[in-house]
CSV table of C-alpha atoms and ligand atoms in Angstrom, one decimal:
chain,number,residue,atom,x,y,z
A,17,UNK,CA,-11.5,11.6,-13.6
A,18,UNK,CA,-13.0,9.2,-16.2
A,19,UNK,CA,-13.8,6.1,-14.2
A,20,UNK,CA,-14.8,2.8,-15.8
A,21,UNK,CA,-16.9,1.0,-13.2
A,22,UNK,CA,-17.0,-2.8,-13.6
A,23,UNK,CA,-19.9,-4.4,-11.7
A,24,UNK,CA,-19.6,-8.0,-10.8
A,25,UNK,CA,-22.3,-10.6,-10.1
A,26,UNK,CA,-22.7,-10.6,-6.4
A,27,UNK,CA,-25.4,-9.5,-4.0
A,28,UNK,CA,-23.4,-6.3,-3.4
A,29,UNK,CA,-24.0,-5.3,-7.0
A,30,UNK,CA,-26.9,-3.1,-5.9
A,31,UNK,CA,-24.4,-1.1,-3.8
A,32,UNK,CA,-22.6,-0.2,-7.1
A,33,UNK,CA,-25.4,2.2,-7.8
A,34,UNK,CA,-24.6,4.1,-4.6
A,35,UNK,CA,-21.0,4.0,-5.6
A,36,UNK,CA,-21.7,5.5,-9.0
A,37,UNK,CA,-23.7,8.3,-7.3
A,38,UNK,CA,-20.8,8.9,-4.9
A,39,UNK,CA,-18.3,9.1,-7.7
A,40,UNK,CA,-20.5,11.5,-9.6
A,41,UNK,CA,-20.9,13.7,-6.6
A,42,UNK,CA,-17.1,14.1,-6.4
A,43,UNK,CA,-17.0,15.2,-10.0
A,44,UNK,CA,-16.0,11.9,-11.7
A,45,UNK,CA,-17.3,10.9,-15.1
A,46,UNK,CA,-18.6,7.3,-14.9
A,47,UNK,CA,-19.2,4.6,-17.5
A,48,UNK,CA,-20.5,1.3,-16.3
A,49,UNK,CA,-19.7,-2.2,-17.5
A,50,UNK,CA,-21.7,-5.1,-16.1
A,51,UNK,CA,-20.9,-8.8,-16.3
A,52,UNK,CA,-23.6,-11.3,-17.3
A,53,UNK,CA,-23.9,-12.4,-13.6
A,54,UNK,CA,-24.3,-8.8,-12.4
A,55,UNK,CA,-27.4,-8.4,-14.6
A,56,UNK,CA,-29.0,-11.3,-12.6
A,57,UNK,CA,-28.8,-9.0,-9.6
A,58,UNK,CA,-29.5,-5.5,-10.9
A,59,UNK,CA,-30.9,-4.0,-14.1
A,60,UNK,CA,-28.5,-2.2,-16.5
A,61,UNK,CA,-31.3,0.4,-16.7
A,62,UNK,CA,-30.5,1.6,-13.1
A,63,UNK,CA,-26.9,2.5,-14.1
A,64,UNK,CA,-28.0,3.9,-17.5
A,65,UNK,CA,-30.4,6.2,-15.7
A,66,UNK,CA,-27.7,7.3,-13.2
A,67,UNK,CA,-25.0,7.9,-15.7
A,68,UNK,CA,-27.0,8.9,-18.7
A,69,UNK,CA,-24.9,6.5,-20.8
A,70,UNK,CA,-25.6,3.1,-22.3
A,71,UNK,CA,-24.3,0.4,-20.0
A,72,UNK,CA,-21.8,-2.0,-21.6
A,73,UNK,CA,-22.9,-5.6,-21.0
A,74,UNK,CA,-21.4,-7.6,-23.9
A,75,UNK,CA,-18.3,-7.8,-26.0
A,76,UNK,CA,-20.3,-7.7,-29.2
A,77,UNK,CA,-22.9,-5.1,-29.3
A,78,UNK,CA,-25.1,-5.4,-32.4
A,79,UNK,CA,-27.1,-2.6,-33.9
A,80,UNK,CA,-30.5,-4.4,-34.1
A,81,UNK,CA,-31.8,-2.1,-36.9
A,82,UNK,CA,-29.0,-2.9,-39.3
A,83,UNK,CA,-27.8,-6.2,-37.8
A,84,UNK,CA,-24.2,-4.9,-37.9
A,85,UNK,CA,-21.6,-4.9,-35.2
A,86,UNK,CA,-21.4,-1.3,-33.9
A,87,UNK,CA,-17.7,-1.8,-33.0
A,88,UNK,CA,-15.7,-5.0,-32.8
A,89,UNK,CA,-12.9,-3.3,-31.0
A,90,UNK,CA,-15.0,-1.2,-28.6
A,91,UNK,CA,-13.0,-2.6,-25.6
A,92,UNK,CA,-9.8,-0.9,-26.9
A,93,UNK,CA,-11.5,2.5,-27.3
A,94,UNK,CA,-13.2,2.2,-23.9
A,95,UNK,CA,-9.9,1.2,-22.3
A,96,UNK,CA,-8.1,4.3,-23.7
A,97,UNK,CA,-10.9,6.7,-22.8
A,98,UNK,CA,-10.7,6.0,-19.0
A,99,UNK,CA,-8.2,6.8,-16.3
A,100,UNK,CA,-9.3,4.2,-13.7
A,101,UNK,CA,-10.9,0.8,-13.9
A,102,UNK,CA,-12.8,0.3,-10.6
A,103,UNK,CA,-14.4,-3.1,-10.1
A,104,UNK,CA,-17.1,-3.3,-7.4
A,105,UNK,CA,-18.1,-5.8,-6.3
A,106,UNK,CA,-15.0,-7.7,-7.5
A,107,UNK,CA,-16.2,-11.3,-7.1
A,108,UNK,CA,-14.0,-14.3,-6.5
A,109,UNK,CA,-14.6,-15.1,-10.2
A,110,UNK,CA,-13.4,-11.7,-11.4
A,111,UNK,CA,-10.3,-11.8,-9.2
A,112,UNK,CA,-9.5,-15.2,-10.7
A,113,UNK,CA,-10.0,-14.1,-14.2
A,114,UNK,CA,-8.0,-10.9,-13.8
A,115,UNK,CA,-5.2,-12.8,-12.1
A,116,UNK,CA,-5.0,-15.3,-15.0
A,117,UNK,CA,-5.7,-12.9,-17.9
A,118,UNK,CA,-9.0,-14.3,-19.0
A,119,UNK,CA,-10.8,-12.4,-21.8
A,120,UNK,CA,-14.2,-14.0,-22.1
A,121,UNK,CA,-16.5,-11.0,-21.7
A,122,UNK,CA,-16.3,-7.2,-22.0
A,123,UNK,CA,-15.0,-6.6,-18.4
A,124,UNK,CA,-12.2,-9.1,-18.6
A,125,UNK,CA,-11.2,-8.0,-22.1
A,126,UNK,CA,-11.2,-4.3,-21.4
A,127,UNK,CA,-9.1,-5.2,-18.3
A,128,UNK,CA,-6.4,-6.6,-20.5
A,129,UNK,CA,-6.5,-3.6,-22.8
A,130,UNK,CA,-6.4,-1.2,-19.9
A,131,UNK,CA,-3.1,0.5,-19.1
A,132,UNK,CA,-4.3,2.8,-16.2
A,133,UNK,CA,-4.8,2.2,-12.5
A,134,UNK,CA,-7.0,-0.7,-11.5
A,135,UNK,CA,-8.8,-0.6,-8.2
A,136,UNK,CA,-10.7,-3.7,-6.9
A,137,UNK,CA,-13.3,-3.7,-4.2
A,138,UNK,CA,-13.9,-7.4,-3.4
A,139,UNK,CA,-17.1,-8.6,-1.8
A,140,UNK,CA,-17.9,-12.2,-1.0
A,141,UNK,CA,-18.7,-14.7,1.8
A,142,UNK,CA,-16.0,-14.8,4.5
A,143,UNK,CA,-15.0,-18.4,3.8
A,144,UNK,CA,-14.6,-17.6,0.1
A,145,UNK,CA,-12.6,-14.5,1.0
A,146,UNK,CA,-10.3,-16.5,3.2
A,147,UNK,CA,-9.8,-19.3,0.7
A,148,UNK,CA,-6.2,-19.7,-0.3
A,149,UNK,CA,-7.1,-19.6,-4.0
A,150,UNK,CA,-8.7,-16.1,-3.6
A,151,UNK,CA,-5.9,-14.9,-1.4
A,152,UNK,CA,-3.3,-16.1,-3.9
A,153,UNK,CA,-5.1,-14.3,-6.7
A,154,UNK,CA,-5.2,-11.1,-4.6
A,155,UNK,CA,-1.5,-11.4,-4.0
A,156,UNK,CA,-0.8,-11.8,-7.7
A,157,UNK,CA,-2.9,-8.7,-8.5
A,158,UNK,CA,-1.3,-6.7,-5.7
A,159,UNK,CA,2.1,-7.5,-7.0
A,160,UNK,CA,1.0,-6.1,-10.4
A,161,UNK,CA,0.3,-2.8,-8.7
A,162,UNK,CA,-3.5,-3.2,-8.5
A,163,UNK,CA,-5.1,-1.5,-5.5
A,164,UNK,CA,-7.4,-3.6,-3.3
A,165,UNK,CA,-10.0,-1.8,-1.1
A,166,UNK,CA,-10.5,-4.5,1.5
A,167,UNK,CA,-14.0,-5.6,2.3
A,168,UNK,CA,-15.6,-4.5,5.6
A,169,UNK,CA,-16.6,-6.8,8.4
A,170,UNK,CA,-20.2,-7.2,9.3
A,171,UNK,CA,-23.5,-9.1,8.5
A,172,UNK,CA,-23.3,-10.8,5.1
A,173,UNK,CA,-26.2,-11.7,2.9
A,174,UNK,CA,-25.5,-15.4,3.6
A,175,UNK,CA,-26.5,-14.7,7.2
A,176,UNK,CA,-23.1,-14.9,8.8
A,177,UNK,CA,-20.8,-12.3,10.3
A,178,UNK,CA,-17.3,-11.7,9.1
A,179,UNK,CA,-15.1,-10.1,6.5
A,180,UNK,CA,-16.5,-9.9,3.0
A,181,UNK,CA,-19.0,-7.0,2.8
A,182,UNK,CA,-18.3,-4.6,0.0
A,183,UNK,CA,-16.4,-1.6,1.4
A,184,UNK,CA,-18.5,1.5,2.1
A,185,UNK,CA,-18.9,3.4,-1.3
A,186,UNK,CA,-17.6,6.6,0.4
A,187,UNK,CA,-14.4,4.7,1.4
A,188,UNK,CA,-13.9,3.4,-2.1
A,189,UNK,CA,-14.3,6.9,-3.6
A,190,UNK,CA,-12.0,8.4,-1.0
A,191,UNK,CA,-9.4,5.7,-1.8
A,192,UNK,CA,-9.7,6.4,-5.5
A,193,UNK,CA,-9.2,10.2,-5.0
A,194,UNK,CA,-6.2,9.6,-2.7
A,195,UNK,CA,-4.6,7.5,-5.4
A,196,UNK,CA,-5.1,10.0,-8.1
A,197,UNK,CA,-3.3,13.0,-6.7
A,198,UNK,CA,-6.3,15.0,-6.0
A,199,UNK,CA,-4.2,15.8,-3.0
A,200,UNK,CA,-0.8,17.3,-3.6
A,201,UNK,CA,-0.6,17.9,0.1
A,202,UNK,CA,3.1,17.2,0.4
A,203,UNK,CA,4.1,19.8,-2.2
A,204,UNK,CA,7.2,21.7,-1.1
A,205,UNK,CA,8.2,19.0,1.4
A,206,UNK,CA,11.6,17.3,1.3
A,207,UNK,CA,11.0,13.7,2.5
A,208,UNK,CA,13.8,11.4,3.5
A,209,UNK,CA,12.7,7.7,3.7
A,210,UNK,CA,14.8,4.8,4.8
A,211,UNK,CA,13.7,1.3,3.8
A,212,UNK,CA,14.7,-2.3,3.7
A,213,UNK,CA,17.1,-4.3,5.9
A,214,UNK,CA,20.7,-3.7,6.5
A,215,UNK,CA,23.4,-6.3,5.9
A,216,UNK,CA,26.2,-6.7,8.4
A,217,UNK,CA,29.2,-8.7,7.2
A,218,UNK,CA,30.7,-11.4,9.4
A,219,UNK,CA,33.3,-12.4,6.9
A,220,UNK,CA,33.9,-11.7,3.2
A,221,UNK,CA,31.1,-14.0,2.1
A,222,UNK,CA,28.5,-14.0,4.9
A,223,UNK,CA,26.3,-11.5,6.6
A,224,UNK,CA,23.6,-11.0,9.2
A,225,UNK,CA,20.4,-9.4,8.0
A,226,UNK,CA,16.6,-9.7,8.6
A,227,UNK,CA,13.4,-10.4,6.6
A,228,UNK,CA,12.5,-6.8,5.7
A,229,UNK,CA,11.6,-6.7,1.9
A,230,UNK,CA,11.5,-2.9,1.7
A,231,UNK,CA,8.0,-3.0,0.3
A,232,UNK,CA,6.5,-0.7,3.0
A,233,UNK,CA,9.2,1.9,2.8
A,234,UNK,CA,9.1,1.9,-1.1
A,235,UNK,CA,5.3,2.3,-1.0
A,236,UNK,CA,5.7,5.3,1.3
A,237,UNK,CA,8.4,6.9,-0.9
A,238,UNK,CA,6.2,6.3,-4.0
A,239,UNK,CA,3.1,7.8,-2.3
A,240,UNK,CA,5.0,10.8,-0.9
A,241,UNK,CA,6.4,11.6,-4.4
A,242,UNK,CA,2.9,11.3,-5.9
A,243,UNK,CA,1.6,13.7,-3.3
A,244,UNK,CA,4.1,16.3,-4.4
A,245,UNK,CA,7.1,15.8,-2.1
A,246,UNK,CA,10.7,15.7,-3.3
A,247,UNK,CA,11.8,12.3,-2.0
A,248,UNK,CA,15.2,10.7,-1.2
A,249,UNK,CA,15.0,7.0,-0.5
A,250,UNK,CA,17.9,5.5,1.4
A,251,UNK,CA,17.6,1.8,1.0
A,252,UNK,CA,19.3,-1.4,2.2
A,253,UNK,CA,19.5,-4.3,-0.2
A,254,UNK,CA,16.1,-5.3,-1.6
A,255,UNK,CA,14.8,-7.1,-4.6
A,256,UNK,CA,12.2,-4.5,-5.8
A,257,UNK,CA,12.6,-1.7,-8.3
A,258,UNK,CA,12.7,1.9,-7.0
A,259,UNK,CA,9.6,4.0,-7.4
A,260,UNK,CA,9.6,6.6,-10.2
A,261,UNK,CA,10.5,10.2,-9.3
A,262,UNK,CA,12.5,9.3,-6.3
A,263,UNK,CA,16.2,9.7,-5.7
A,264,UNK,CA,17.6,6.3,-4.6
A,265,UNK,CA,20.6,5.9,-2.4
A,266,UNK,CA,21.7,2.3,-2.0
A,267,UNK,CA,23.5,1.2,1.2
A,268,UNK,CA,24.4,-2.1,2.9
A,269,UNK,CA,25.3,-1.6,6.5
A,270,UNK,CA,23.7,0.4,9.4
A,271,UNK,CA,26.9,2.6,9.4
A,272,UNK,CA,26.5,3.3,5.7
A,273,UNK,CA,22.8,4.1,6.2
A,274,UNK,CA,23.6,6.4,9.0
A,275,UNK,CA,26.2,8.3,6.9
A,276,UNK,CA,23.8,8.5,3.9
A,277,UNK,CA,21.0,9.8,6.1
A,278,UNK,CA,23.1,12.4,7.9
A,279,UNK,CA,24.5,13.6,4.6
A,280,UNK,CA,21.1,14.3,3.2
A,281,UNK,CA,19.4,15.5,6.4
A,282,UNK,CA,20.0,19.2,5.9
A,283,UNK,CA,17.2,19.8,3.4
A,284,UNK,CA,14.8,17.3,4.8
A,285,UNK,CA,11.6,18.6,6.4
A,286,UNK,CA,10.2,15.1,7.0
A,287,UNK,CA,12.1,11.9,7.9
A,288,UNK,CA,10.4,8.5,7.8
A,289,UNK,CA,12.6,5.9,9.3
A,290,UNK,CA,11.1,2.7,8.0
A,291,UNK,CA,14.3,0.6,7.6
A,292,UNK,CA,14.8,-2.5,9.7
A,293,UNK,CA,18.3,-1.6,10.8
A,294,UNK,CA,20.5,-4.3,12.3
A,295,UNK,CA,21.0,-3.6,16.0
A,296,UNK,CA,24.4,-5.4,16.1
A,297,UNK,CA,27.4,-5.9,13.8
A,298,UNK,CA,30.8,-7.4,13.8
A,299,UNK,CA,33.3,-4.6,14.3
A,300,UNK,CA,36.4,-6.4,13.2
A,301,UNK,CA,35.4,-8.3,10.0
A,302,UNK,CA,38.0,-11.0,9.2
A,303,UNK,CA,39.7,-10.6,5.8
A,304,UNK,CA,39.5,-14.4,5.3
A,305,UNK,CA,36.4,-16.6,5.1
A,306,UNK,CA,35.6,-18.3,8.5
A,307,UNK,CA,36.5,-21.9,8.2
A,308,UNK,CA,34.4,-24.8,9.5
A,309,UNK,CA,37.1,-25.9,12.1
A,310,UNK,CA,35.5,-25.3,15.5
A,311,UNK,CA,32.6,-27.4,16.8
A,312,UNK,CA,30.9,-24.3,18.1
A,313,UNK,CA,31.3,-20.7,16.7
A,314,UNK,CA,30.6,-17.6,18.7
A,315,UNK,CA,30.3,-14.2,17.1
A,316,UNK,CA,31.3,-11.1,19.1
A,317,UNK,CA,28.8,-8.4,18.1
A,318,UNK,CA,28.8,-4.7,18.9
A,319,UNK,CA,25.9,-2.3,18.8
A,320,UNK,CA,25.3,-0.4,15.5
A,321,UNK,CA,24.5,3.4,15.7
A,322,UNK,CA,20.8,4.0,16.5
A,323,UNK,CA,20.1,6.3,13.6
A,324,UNK,CA,16.5,7.2,14.7
A,325,UNK,CA,17.7,8.1,18.2
A,326,UNK,CA,20.4,10.3,16.8
A,327,UNK,CA,17.9,12.0,14.4
A,328,UNK,CA,15.7,12.6,17.5
A,329,UNK,CA,18.5,14.5,19.2
A,330,UNK,CA,19.0,16.8,16.2
A,331,UNK,CA,15.3,17.0,15.3
A,332,UNK,CA,14.8,20.8,15.0
A,333,UNK,CA,11.4,21.5,13.5
A,334,UNK,CA,11.5,18.6,11.0
A,335,UNK,CA,9.0,15.8,11.5
A,336,UNK,CA,10.4,12.5,12.6
A,337,UNK,CA,8.4,9.3,12.0
A,338,UNK,CA,9.8,6.1,13.5
A,339,UNK,CA,8.6,2.5,13.1
A,340,UNK,CA,8.5,-0.4,15.5
A,341,UNK,CA,8.3,-4.0,14.5
A,342,UNK,CA,7.1,-5.9,17.6
A,343,UNK,CA,6.1,-9.4,18.5
A,344,UNK,CA,4.7,-8.4,22.0
A,345,UNK,CA,3.3,-5.3,23.8
A,346,UNK,CA,2.9,-3.5,20.5
A,347,UNK,CA,1.4,-0.2,21.8
A,348,UNK,CA,3.5,0.1,25.0
A,349,UNK,CA,6.7,-0.5,23.0
A,350,UNK,CA,5.6,2.0,20.3
A,351,UNK,CA,5.0,4.7,22.9
A,352,UNK,CA,8.3,3.9,24.7
A,353,UNK,CA,10.3,4.1,21.4
A,354,UNK,CA,8.4,7.3,20.3
A,355,UNK,CA,9.4,9.0,23.6
A,356,UNK,CA,13.0,7.8,24.0
A,357,UNK,CA,13.8,8.4,20.3
A,358,UNK,CA,12.0,11.8,20.3
A,359,UNK,CA,9.7,11.1,17.3
A,360,UNK,CA,6.5,12.9,16.4
A,361,UNK,CA,4.8,9.7,15.4
A,362,UNK,CA,5.5,6.0,15.5
A,363,UNK,CA,4.1,3.3,13.2
A,364,UNK,CA,3.9,0.0,15.0
A,365,UNK,CA,3.3,-3.4,13.4
A,366,UNK,CA,3.0,-6.9,14.8
A,367,UNK,CA,5.5,-8.9,12.9
A,368,UNK,CA,4.6,-12.4,14.0
A,369,UNK,CA,1.2,-12.6,12.1
A,370,UNK,CA,0.5,-14.5,8.9
A,371,UNK,CA,0.1,-12.5,5.7
A,372,UNK,CA,1.0,-9.0,7.0
A,373,UNK,CA,4.2,-7.2,7.9
A,374,UNK,CA,7.7,-8.4,6.9
A,375,UNK,CA,7.9,-9.8,3.3
A,376,UNK,CA,4.1,-9.6,2.8
A,377,UNK,CA,2.3,-7.3,0.3
A,378,UNK,CA,-0.2,-6.3,3.0
A,379,UNK,CA,0.2,-4.7,6.3
A,380,UNK,CA,-1.7,-3.8,9.4
A,381,UNK,CA,-0.4,-1.0,11.6
A,382,UNK,CA,-1.2,1.2,14.6
A,383,UNK,CA,-0.1,4.8,14.1
A,384,UNK,CA,0.7,6.3,17.5
A,385,UNK,CA,1.0,10.1,17.7
A,386,UNK,CA,2.6,12.4,20.3
A,387,UNK,CA,-0.9,13.7,21.4
A,388,UNK,CA,-1.9,10.2,22.4
A,389,UNK,CA,-4.0,9.2,19.4
A,390,UNK,CA,-3.8,5.6,18.0
A,391,UNK,CA,-5.0,5.3,14.4
A,392,UNK,CA,-5.5,1.7,13.2
A,393,UNK,CA,-4.9,1.0,9.5
A,394,UNK,CA,-5.4,-2.2,7.6
A,395,UNK,CA,-5.1,-5.1,7.0
A,396,UNK,CA,-4.6,-3.6,3.6
A,397,UNK,CA,-2.3,-3.4,0.6
A,398,UNK,CA,1.0,-1.6,1.6
A,399,UNK,CA,0.2,1.2,-0.9
A,400,UNK,CA,-3.0,1.9,1.0
A,401,UNK,CA,-1.2,1.8,4.4
A,402,UNK,CA,1.4,4.2,3.0
A,403,UNK,CA,-1.4,6.7,2.1
A,404,UNK,CA,-2.9,6.4,5.6
A,405,UNK,CA,0.5,7.0,7.2
A,406,UNK,CA,1.0,10.0,4.9
A,407,UNK,CA,-2.5,11.4,5.8
A,408,UNK,CA,-1.3,11.6,9.4
A,409,UNK,CA,2.1,13.1,8.4
A,410,UNK,CA,0.3,15.8,6.2
A,411,UNK,CA,-2.0,16.6,9.1
A,412,UNK,CA,0.9,17.0,11.6
A,413,UNK,CA,2.8,19.1,9.0
A,414,UNK,CA,-0.3,21.4,8.6
A,415,UNK,CA,-0.4,21.9,12.4
A,416,UNK,CA,3.3,22.7,12.5
A,417,UNK,CA,2.9,25.3,9.7
A,418,UNK,CA,-0.2,26.7,11.4
A,419,UNK,CA,1.6,27.1,14.7
A,420,UNK,CA,4.8,28.6,13.2
A,421,UNK,CA,5.3,32.3,13.9
A,422,UNK,CA,4.4,34.5,10.9
B,24,CTP,N1,16.4,2.1,14.2
B,24,CTP,C1,17.5,2.9,13.8
B,24,CTP,N2,18.8,2.4,14.0
B,24,CTP,C2,19.0,1.3,14.6
B,24,CTP,C3,17.9,0.5,15.1
B,24,CTP,C4,16.6,1.0,14.8
B,24,CTP,O1,17.3,4.0,13.2
B,24,CTP,N3,20.2,0.9,14.8
B,24,CTP,C5,15.1,2.7,14.0
B,24,CTP,C6,14.2,1.8,13.0
B,24,CTP,O2,14.4,2.3,11.7
B,24,CTP,C7,12.8,2.1,13.5
B,24,CTP,C8,13.0,2.3,14.9
B,24,CTP,O3,14.4,2.6,15.2
B,24,CTP,O4,12.3,3.3,12.9
B,24,CTP,C9,12.6,1.1,15.8
B,24,CTP,O5,13.3,0.0,15.4
B,24,CTP,P1,13.1,-1.4,16.2
B,24,CTP,O6,14.1,-2.4,15.6
B,24,CTP,O7,11.7,-1.7,16.3
B,24,CTP,O8,13.6,-1.0,17.6
B,24,CTP,P2,14.9,-1.0,18.4
B,24,CTP,O9,15.1,0.4,18.9
B,24,CTP,O10,16.0,-1.5,17.6
B,24,CTP,O11,14.6,-1.9,19.7
B,24,CTP,P3,14.3,-3.4,19.8
B,24,CTP,O12,15.0,-4.1,18.6
B,24,CTP,O13,15.0,-3.8,21.1
B,24,CTP,O14,12.9,-3.7,19.8
């Protein structure tokens, strides 16, 4: 892949050299762009020597012999020539400029002219990282589909310990490869994903629902399609567009979701049950709107069908992945649900934490497997969490294929 590496002005700029080497080792073609602040930390010559190419440091590069501009629109050409824009370290300043569309140097200008995938690997002091302004900018960028490789925790150059250290270069490269379909490891699989909340009517104008946004399920459906699977997405009502190359089936109630899932189950080799299905509903929905006559109103609710439990009973050799949204006893509840609902894997997340889980763009999960492993993923962008979940799904699938009689 042709990777345009943007180096920002932070102490971690020296690690960008290691990153460039790691990218080249995996066969990527690298062009480096440096900001003026980055040059204060590391010489362009280092990157020029590594890549064998002139490092771009300015919007206007003059040919000193003839005193003419070599190309006034170089940023357009450079943008078109590359598949990925990877910024490492992405400083607080770069995040802010990208979020607001600034174009005051080569990196910010090429960013605006760039139509491909943008990956940001931020690095900064923990207090800066946690600042609401930085977190808001990250949110804006994540909403635009940019991928953020979260910083690691550890000793920082400022002498403190915390989140903010540039992610390990190998991790950044691995993430880039996973995004770019190097792995088509779900080719031939038929994946059925459920996402979003369900809405259970209580009268013709009101319903009971929950805070699920569908973002996690949609990210999984999108990632599964990119990894080669044929994907059906059964979704409750959400406010986000469906991913490309996915068959969308829209439903409202738990009963409708159950029917849609069972109808499409035949071909499915993998079922990922991410939806936040209502546990109770009103069986006899009144035809008229409930009037405000009583001083207290009680609703009589009956259980909805437990779709995952039913899927567990008719599992066959398909993989079944459940989810558990918990406020307490996360891992115990995850293991209990995995066993009682006969799943191969259960993804558990704590839903009462700020900034991750329901409604958020980011998530932090524990992936619990039948053989007793617990894989922690995040906090990270939901697209990255989706990849980590599918890594485990692909591994389980591989084992199943390997153990199937020839
Ligand atoms: N689920 C389902 N049908 C339901 C309820 C839940 O298919 N009627 C699935 C969800 O899609 C999820 C898993 O079961 O994959 C766990 O959902 P969760 O709400 O965490 O658990 P419940 O079994 O409903 O238990 P509780 O609400 O008591 O925690």
